[in-house]
Short mmCIF file of C-alpha atoms and ligand atoms in Angstrom, two decimals:
data_model
loop_
_atom_site.label_atom_id
_atom_site.label_comp_id
_atom_site.label_asym_id
_atom_site.label_seq_id
_atom_site.Cartn_x
_atom_site.Cartn_y
_atom_site.Cartn_z
CA UNK S 294 14.38 -3.13 -12.51
CA UNK S 295 14.05 -6.75 -11.51
CA UNK S 296 12.68 -8.13 -8.30
CA UNK S 297 15.98 -7.71 -6.47
CA UNK S 298 14.21 -6.28 -3.41
CA UNK S 299 12.78 -9.73 -2.79
CA UNK S 300 15.93 -11.55 -3.79
CA UNK S 301 13.81 -13.10 -6.54
CA UNK S 302 15.35 -12.56 -9.94
CA UNK S 303 13.66 -12.65 -13.35
CA UNK S 304 10.55 -10.62 -12.58
CA UNK S 305 10.25 -7.14 -14.01
CA UNK S 306 8.40 -4.95 -11.50
CA UNK S 307 5.96 -3.41 -11.08
CA UNK S 308 3.98 -6.46 -12.20
CA UNK S 309 0.56 -8.05 -11.93
CA UNK S 310 0.69 -11.56 -10.53
CA UNK S 311 -2.17 -13.80 -9.27
CA UNK S 312 -3.64 -14.89 -5.95
CA UNK S 313 -5.43 -18.19 -5.31
CA UNK S 314 -7.55 -17.66 -2.20
CA UNK S 315 -11.01 -19.26 -2.81
CA UNK S 316 -10.47 -19.38 -6.59
CA UNK S 317 -8.14 -22.39 -6.51
CA UNK S 318 -9.76 -24.29 -3.62
CA UNK S 319 -11.45 -26.61 -6.12
CA UNK S 320 -12.08 -30.30 -6.83
CA UNK S 321 -13.18 -32.19 -9.89
CA UNK S 322 -12.12 -32.42 -13.51
CA UNK S 323 -14.23 -29.51 -14.78
CA UNK S 324 -13.03 -27.05 -12.15
CA UNK S 325 -9.46 -28.20 -12.62
CA UNK S 326 -9.69 -27.58 -16.35
CA UNK S 327 -10.93 -24.05 -15.60
CA UNK S 328 -8.03 -23.20 -13.25
CA UNK S 329 -5.50 -24.76 -15.64
CA UNK S 330 -6.82 -22.40 -18.30
CA UNK S 331 -6.39 -19.41 -15.84
CA UNK S 332 -2.80 -20.46 -15.17
CA UNK S 333 -2.09 -20.84 -18.89
CA UNK S 334 -3.53 -17.40 -19.39
CA UNK S 335 -1.50 -15.92 -16.62
CA UNK S 336 1.70 -17.32 -18.08
CA UNK S 337 0.78 -16.13 -21.59
CA UNK S 338 0.40 -12.65 -20.17
CA UNK S 339 3.58 -12.75 -18.10
CA UNK S 340 1.72 -12.72 -14.82
CA UNK S 341 4.16 -15.30 -13.40
CA UNK S 342 4.17 -14.33 -9.73
CA UNK S 343 1.60 -16.62 -8.16
CA UNK S 344 0.64 -16.72 -4.45
CA UNK S 345 -0.97 -19.46 -2.39
CA UNK S 346 -1.14 -20.87 1.16
CA UNK S 347 -2.01 -24.02 3.01
CA UNK S 348 -4.86 -21.91 4.45
CA UNK S 349 -6.52 -21.96 1.00
CA UNK S 350 -7.72 -25.59 1.09
CA UNK S 351 -6.75 -27.41 -2.12
CA UNK S 352 -5.16 -24.33 -3.70
CA UNK S 353 -1.46 -25.09 -3.23
CA UNK S 354 -1.46 -28.45 -4.87
CA UNK S 355 -4.02 -27.42 -7.52
CA UNK S 356 -1.68 -24.52 -8.45
CA UNK S 357 1.25 -26.90 -8.45
CA UNK S 358 -0.41 -29.29 -10.83
CA UNK S 359 -1.65 -26.51 -13.09
CA UNK S 360 1.95 -25.19 -13.38
CA UNK S 361 3.14 -28.73 -14.05
CA UNK S 362 6.42 -28.95 -15.98
CA UNK S 363 6.56 -25.13 -16.41
CA UNK S 364 7.80 -24.58 -12.87
CA UNK S 365 10.91 -22.65 -14.01
CA UNK S 366 8.78 -20.04 -15.77
CA UNK S 367 6.85 -19.08 -12.55
CA UNK S 368 7.79 -17.30 -9.34
CA UNK S 369 5.93 -19.16 -6.63
CA UNK S 370 4.95 -17.46 -3.41
CA UNK S 371 3.30 -19.46 -0.67
CA UNK S 372 3.05 -19.44 3.09
CA UNK S 373 3.36 -21.37 6.34
CA UNK S 374 0.14 -21.12 8.33
CA UNK S 375 -0.13 -23.07 11.55
CA UNK S 376 0.21 -22.63 15.37
CA UNK S 377 2.14 -25.92 15.52
CA UNK S 378 5.84 -25.88 14.65
CA UNK S 379 5.91 -29.55 13.60
CA UNK S 380 3.01 -29.00 11.25
CA UNK S 381 4.92 -26.00 9.82
CA UNK S 382 7.69 -28.39 8.87
CA UNK S 383 5.18 -30.71 7.25
CA UNK S 384 3.56 -27.85 5.30
CA UNK S 385 6.94 -26.84 3.99
CA UNK S 386 7.74 -30.44 2.94
CA UNK S 387 4.42 -30.64 1.08
CA UNK S 388 4.78 -27.20 -0.63
CA UNK S 389 8.41 -27.80 -1.71
CA UNK S 390 7.23 -31.10 -3.30
CA UNK S 391 4.28 -29.44 -5.09
CA UNK S 392 6.62 -26.81 -6.52
CA UNK S 393 9.52 -29.02 -7.64
CA UNK S 394 12.08 -28.41 -4.93
CA UNK S 395 11.91 -24.75 -4.10
CA UNK S 396 9.69 -21.77 -3.18
CA UNK S 397 10.66 -18.36 -4.53
CA UNK S 398 9.01 -16.34 -1.86
CA UNK S 399 8.00 -18.19 1.33
CA UNK S 400 5.92 -16.13 3.71
CA UNK S 401 4.72 -16.47 7.30
CA UNK S 402 0.91 -16.17 6.92
CA UNK S 403 -0.65 -13.54 9.20
CA UNK S 404 2.46 -13.65 11.38
CA UNK S 405 1.23 -16.87 13.01
CA UNK S 406 3.99 -18.35 15.23
CA UNK S 407 6.44 -16.21 13.35
CA UNK S 408 9.62 -16.65 15.43
CA UNK S 409 9.49 -20.50 14.96
CA UNK S 410 8.51 -20.39 11.32
CA UNK S 411 11.13 -17.70 10.49
CA UNK S 412 13.81 -19.97 11.87
CA UNK S 413 12.44 -22.90 9.83
CA UNK S 414 12.37 -20.82 6.62
CA UNK S 415 15.96 -19.61 7.24
CA UNK S 416 17.08 -23.27 7.54
CA UNK S 417 15.29 -24.07 4.28
CA UNK S 418 16.88 -21.01 2.66
CA UNK S 419 20.32 -22.26 3.71
CA UNK S 420 19.49 -25.57 1.97
CA UNK S 421 18.51 -23.73 -1.25
CA UNK S 422 14.83 -24.68 -0.91
CA UNK S 423 13.64 -21.13 -0.27
CA UNK S 424 14.85 -18.10 -2.22
CA UNK S 425 13.35 -15.17 -0.23
CA UNK S 426 11.48 -15.01 3.04
CA UNK S 427 8.44 -12.78 3.72
CA UNK S 428 5.61 -12.10 6.12
CA UNK S 429 1.99 -11.13 5.53
CA UNK S 430 -0.94 -9.71 7.44
CA UNK S 431 -4.34 -8.59 6.25
CA UNK S 432 -5.25 -6.51 9.30
CA UNK S 433 -4.21 -3.07 10.26
CA UNK S 434 -4.43 -4.17 13.94
CA UNK S 435 -1.30 -6.32 13.32
CA UNK S 436 0.81 -3.76 11.46
CA UNK S 437 2.84 -2.80 14.55
CA UNK S 438 3.92 -6.44 14.85
CA UNK S 439 4.50 -6.64 11.15
CA UNK S 440 6.76 -3.55 11.41
CA UNK S 441 8.61 -5.32 14.25
CA UNK S 442 9.24 -8.38 11.98
CA UNK S 443 10.38 -6.07 9.17
CA UNK S 444 12.90 -4.40 11.45
CA UNK S 445 14.55 -7.74 12.32
CA UNK S 446 16.35 -7.52 8.99
CA UNK S 447 15.51 -11.23 8.41
CA UNK S 448 12.78 -10.89 5.77
CA UNK S 449 13.08 -9.64 2.16
CA UNK S 450 9.46 -8.65 1.58
CA UNK S 451 5.93 -8.32 2.86
CA UNK S 452 2.40 -8.90 1.61
CA UNK S 453 -0.23 -6.35 2.64
CA UNK S 454 -3.73 -5.19 1.62
CA UNK S 455 -3.75 -1.99 -0.42
CA UNK S 456 -6.57 -0.43 -2.45
CA UNK S 457 -8.33 2.93 -2.46
CA UNK S 458 -10.53 1.88 0.50
CA UNK S 459 -7.76 0.31 2.51
CA UNK S 460 -4.82 2.70 2.85
CA UNK S 461 -3.64 2.03 6.41
CA UNK S 462 -0.23 0.73 5.08
CA UNK S 463 0.58 4.24 3.98
CA UNK S 464 1.03 5.33 7.62
CA UNK S 465 3.99 3.13 8.66
CA UNK S 466 4.33 -0.03 6.60
CA UNK S 467 5.03 1.35 3.15
CA UNK S 468 7.50 4.03 4.29
CA UNK S 469 9.33 1.37 6.36
CA UNK S 470 9.39 -1.01 3.47
CA UNK S 471 10.95 1.61 1.28
CA UNK S 472 13.49 2.53 3.93
CA UNK S 473 14.48 -1.13 4.33
CA UNK S 474 14.34 -1.86 0.60
CA UNK S 475 11.79 -4.64 1.08
CA UNK S 476 9.67 -6.12 -1.73
CA UNK S 477 5.95 -5.34 -1.40
CA UNK S 478 3.19 -7.66 -2.62
CA UNK S 479 -0.26 -6.12 -2.73
CA UNK S 480 -3.05 -8.47 -1.70
CA UNK S 481 -6.81 -7.66 -2.06
CA UNK S 482 -6.36 -5.05 -4.83
CA UNK S 483 -10.13 -5.21 -5.36
CA UNK S 484 -10.92 -5.42 -1.64
CA UNK S 485 -11.94 -9.05 -2.04
CA UNK S 486 -14.10 -8.09 -5.00
CA UNK S 487 -16.20 -5.55 -3.10
CA UNK S 488 -14.74 -2.72 -5.18
CA UNK S 489 -16.28 -4.50 -8.18
CA UNK S 490 -19.88 -4.06 -7.00
CA UNK S 491 -20.14 -0.56 -8.51
CA UNK S 492 -18.32 -0.21 -11.80
CA UNK S 493 -17.72 3.34 -13.02
CA UNK S 494 -18.93 4.20 -16.49
CA UNK S 495 -16.62 4.22 -19.55
CA UNK S 496 -16.98 8.03 -19.53
CA UNK S 497 -15.81 8.26 -15.97
CA UNK S 498 -12.75 6.08 -16.81
CA UNK S 499 -11.96 8.01 -20.02
CA UNK S 500 -9.17 10.17 -18.48
CA UNK S 501 -7.33 6.94 -17.72
CA UNK S 502 -7.26 5.70 -21.29
CA UNK S 503 -3.87 7.39 -22.11
CA UNK S 504 -2.50 5.13 -19.38
CA UNK S 505 -3.62 1.98 -21.16
CA UNK S 506 -6.61 1.55 -18.75
CA UNK S 507 -9.89 0.52 -20.31
CA UNK S 508 -11.59 -1.26 -17.34
CA UNK S 509 -12.23 -0.61 -13.68
CA UNK S 510 -10.11 -3.66 -12.66
CA UNK S 511 -7.18 -2.20 -14.55
CA UNK S 512 -7.69 1.17 -12.94
CA UNK S 513 -7.58 -0.37 -9.43
CA UNK S 514 -4.50 -2.46 -10.22
CA UNK S 515 -2.64 0.48 -11.70
CA UNK S 516 -3.63 2.54 -8.68
CA UNK S 517 -1.64 0.33 -6.43
CA UNK S 518 1.27 -0.42 -8.74
CA UNK S 519 1.75 3.34 -9.38
CA UNK S 520 2.95 3.67 -5.83
CA UNK S 521 6.73 3.17 -6.28
CA UNK S 522 6.91 1.33 -2.96
CA UNK S 523 4.73 -1.55 -4.32
CA UNK S 524 6.10 -4.27 -6.60
CA UNK S 525 3.49 -6.89 -7.38
CA UNK S 526 -0.36 -6.92 -7.12
CA UNK S 527 -2.00 -10.34 -6.93
CA UNK S 528 -5.69 -10.25 -7.94
CA UNK S 529 -7.48 -13.61 -7.75
CA UNK S 530 -9.96 -14.76 -10.39
CA UNK S 531 -11.99 -17.86 -11.04
CA UNK S 532 -12.81 -16.79 -14.60
CA UNK S 533 -10.77 -17.43 -17.71
CA UNK S 534 -10.38 -14.09 -19.62
CA UNK S 535 -9.81 -11.94 -16.53
CA UNK S 536 -6.06 -12.60 -16.21
CA UNK S 537 -5.55 -11.10 -19.69
CA UNK S 538 -7.45 -8.04 -18.59
CA UNK S 539 -5.73 -7.80 -15.19
CA UNK S 540 -2.17 -8.41 -16.45
CA UNK S 541 -2.43 -5.49 -18.95
CA UNK S 542 -2.37 -3.13 -15.87
CA UNK S 543 1.24 -4.19 -15.19
CA UNK S 544 2.55 -2.06 -18.05
CA UNK S 545 3.55 1.67 -17.99
CA UNK S 546 2.74 4.51 -18.09
CA UNK S 547 2.01 4.75 -14.38
CA UNK S 548 -0.59 7.05 -12.79
CA UNK S 549 0.43 10.36 -11.19
CA UNK S 550 -1.28 11.99 -8.23
CA UNK S 551 -4.22 13.22 -10.33
CA UNK S 552 -5.12 9.76 -11.76
CA UNK S 553 -4.71 8.12 -8.35
CA UNK S 554 -7.02 10.73 -6.86
CA UNK S 555 -9.63 10.12 -9.61
CA UNK S 556 -9.61 6.35 -8.93
CA UNK S 557 -9.99 7.01 -5.24
CA UNK S 558 -12.99 9.25 -5.97
CA UNK S 559 -14.61 6.70 -8.30
CA UNK S 560 -14.03 3.99 -5.61
CA UNK S 561 -15.93 6.13 -3.15
CA UNK S 562 -12.99 6.78 -0.87
CA UNK S 563 -13.79 9.52 1.61
N1 NAP X 1808 -3.24 -12.74 4.88
C1 NAP X 1808 -2.87 -12.97 3.69
O1 NAP X 1808 -1.71 -13.38 3.50
C2 NAP X 1808 -3.79 -12.79 2.57
C3 NAP X 1808 -5.12 -12.36 2.86
C4 NAP X 1808 -5.98 -12.11 1.73
C5 NAP X 1808 -5.50 -12.35 0.47
N2 NAP X 1808 -4.25 -12.77 0.19
C6 NAP X 1808 -3.78 -13.12 -1.19
O2 NAP X 1808 -4.19 -12.00 -2.00
C7 NAP X 1808 -4.92 -12.50 -3.14
C8 NAP X 1808 -5.89 -11.49 -3.61
O3 NAP X 1808 -6.85 -11.10 -2.62
P1 NAP X 1808 -8.40 -11.57 -2.66
O4 NAP X 1808 -8.45 -12.88 -3.44
O5 NAP X 1808 -8.85 -11.57 -1.24
O6 NAP X 1808 -9.20 -10.46 -3.37
P2 NAP X 1808 -9.07 -9.56 -4.67
O7 NAP X 1808 -7.99 -10.07 -5.58
O8 NAP X 1808 -9.08 -8.13 -4.24
O9 NAP X 1808 -10.55 -9.84 -5.33
C9 NAP X 1808 -10.88 -11.04 -5.88
C10 NAP X 1808 -12.22 -10.93 -6.50
O10 NAP X 1808 -12.15 -10.00 -7.65
C11 NAP X 1808 -12.80 -10.50 -8.76
N3 NAP X 1808 -12.07 -10.17 -9.98
C12 NAP X 1808 -10.84 -10.51 -10.36
N4 NAP X 1808 -10.50 -9.96 -11.56
C13 NAP X 1808 -11.59 -9.25 -11.94
C14 NAP X 1808 -11.89 -8.45 -13.03
N5 NAP X 1808 -11.00 -8.23 -14.02
N6 NAP X 1808 -13.12 -7.89 -13.13
C15 NAP X 1808 -13.98 -8.03 -12.17
N7 NAP X 1808 -13.76 -8.75 -11.07
C16 NAP X 1808 -12.61 -9.34 -10.95
C17 NAP X 1808 -12.85 -12.01 -8.63
O11 NAP X 1808 -14.07 -12.50 -9.06
P3 NAP X 1808 -14.04 -13.63 -10.25
O12 NAP X 1808 -13.55 -14.87 -9.58
O13 NAP X 1808 -15.50 -13.73 -10.58
O14 NAP X 1808 -13.14 -13.19 -11.33
C18 NAP X 1808 -12.76 -12.20 -7.05
O15 NAP X 1808 -14.07 -12.30 -6.50
C19 NAP X 1808 -5.58 -13.78 -2.53
O16 NAP X 1808 -6.04 -14.63 -3.62
C20 NAP X 1808 -4.40 -14.36 -1.75
O17 NAP X 1808 -3.49 -15.02 -2.61
C21 NAP X 1808 -3.39 -13.02 1.24
#
């Protein structure tokens, strides 16, 4: 299966991609060298779906320069994030320049000013500068509004938080996404890293080894990607080495109900 649900071709799903919040908001030669190594590592491991936003400080252009002349090998997701429609136009001009003329999946960040930005993204799509349009929200309090935007039929995908401690999307959002055949990008697969504070022992993870899982990060990523309604999980990292580990969770076999329940238990989900 490719990423047809998002209208973005060339990506086999389920897949691990990469987020850039905090981790790519950097300055200086040393930090740049580090994130370039992370992007190289993501590409080498086929984690080619990369997500950013103007909300993430320097991240968008840092990501663009790390990708460099390899733009065609990545699927770039970014966002419009502003309460000012004119600034939205400027954000889009900047992002389209950073990513060599087009954005694969352009999202409305946290639904901010969504009617105006949706119209802008549709104009850019008609010009061939945007491939697929999406919407994001991190908070369950906004899921009713997100569902409303999904039902307009004008977006191809969504980005939502999903991990064993944050399962609110299972109530309405994931069933609706499946019904509407929308692409689903999973943000915060490690609950912003908080799920990494207590790492289960190798013995506790042993039943997951036949699924290719050797680390807790892989267990959590495979937990979300084993839900057939989810397409891409986008963990963020500031450390070279971790994209190799994370990307390995994007391969079958997928967890069944028992393995997902075990990961939930190890995560401390009630
Ligand atoms: N509203 C929105 O649209 C929205 C909101 C939130 C997030 N997002 C997107 O979703 C992405 C992911 O969410 P997130 O960055 O909040 O959180 P996350 O991916 O759940 O967690 C990131 C944390 O996990 C750690 N980590 C990564 N790989 C690891 C590994 N293999 N082992 C141990 N720790 C590991 C990282 O630490 P190290 O740096 O030390 O590796 C980092 O602190 C964001 O970057 C952003 O692109 C979108």
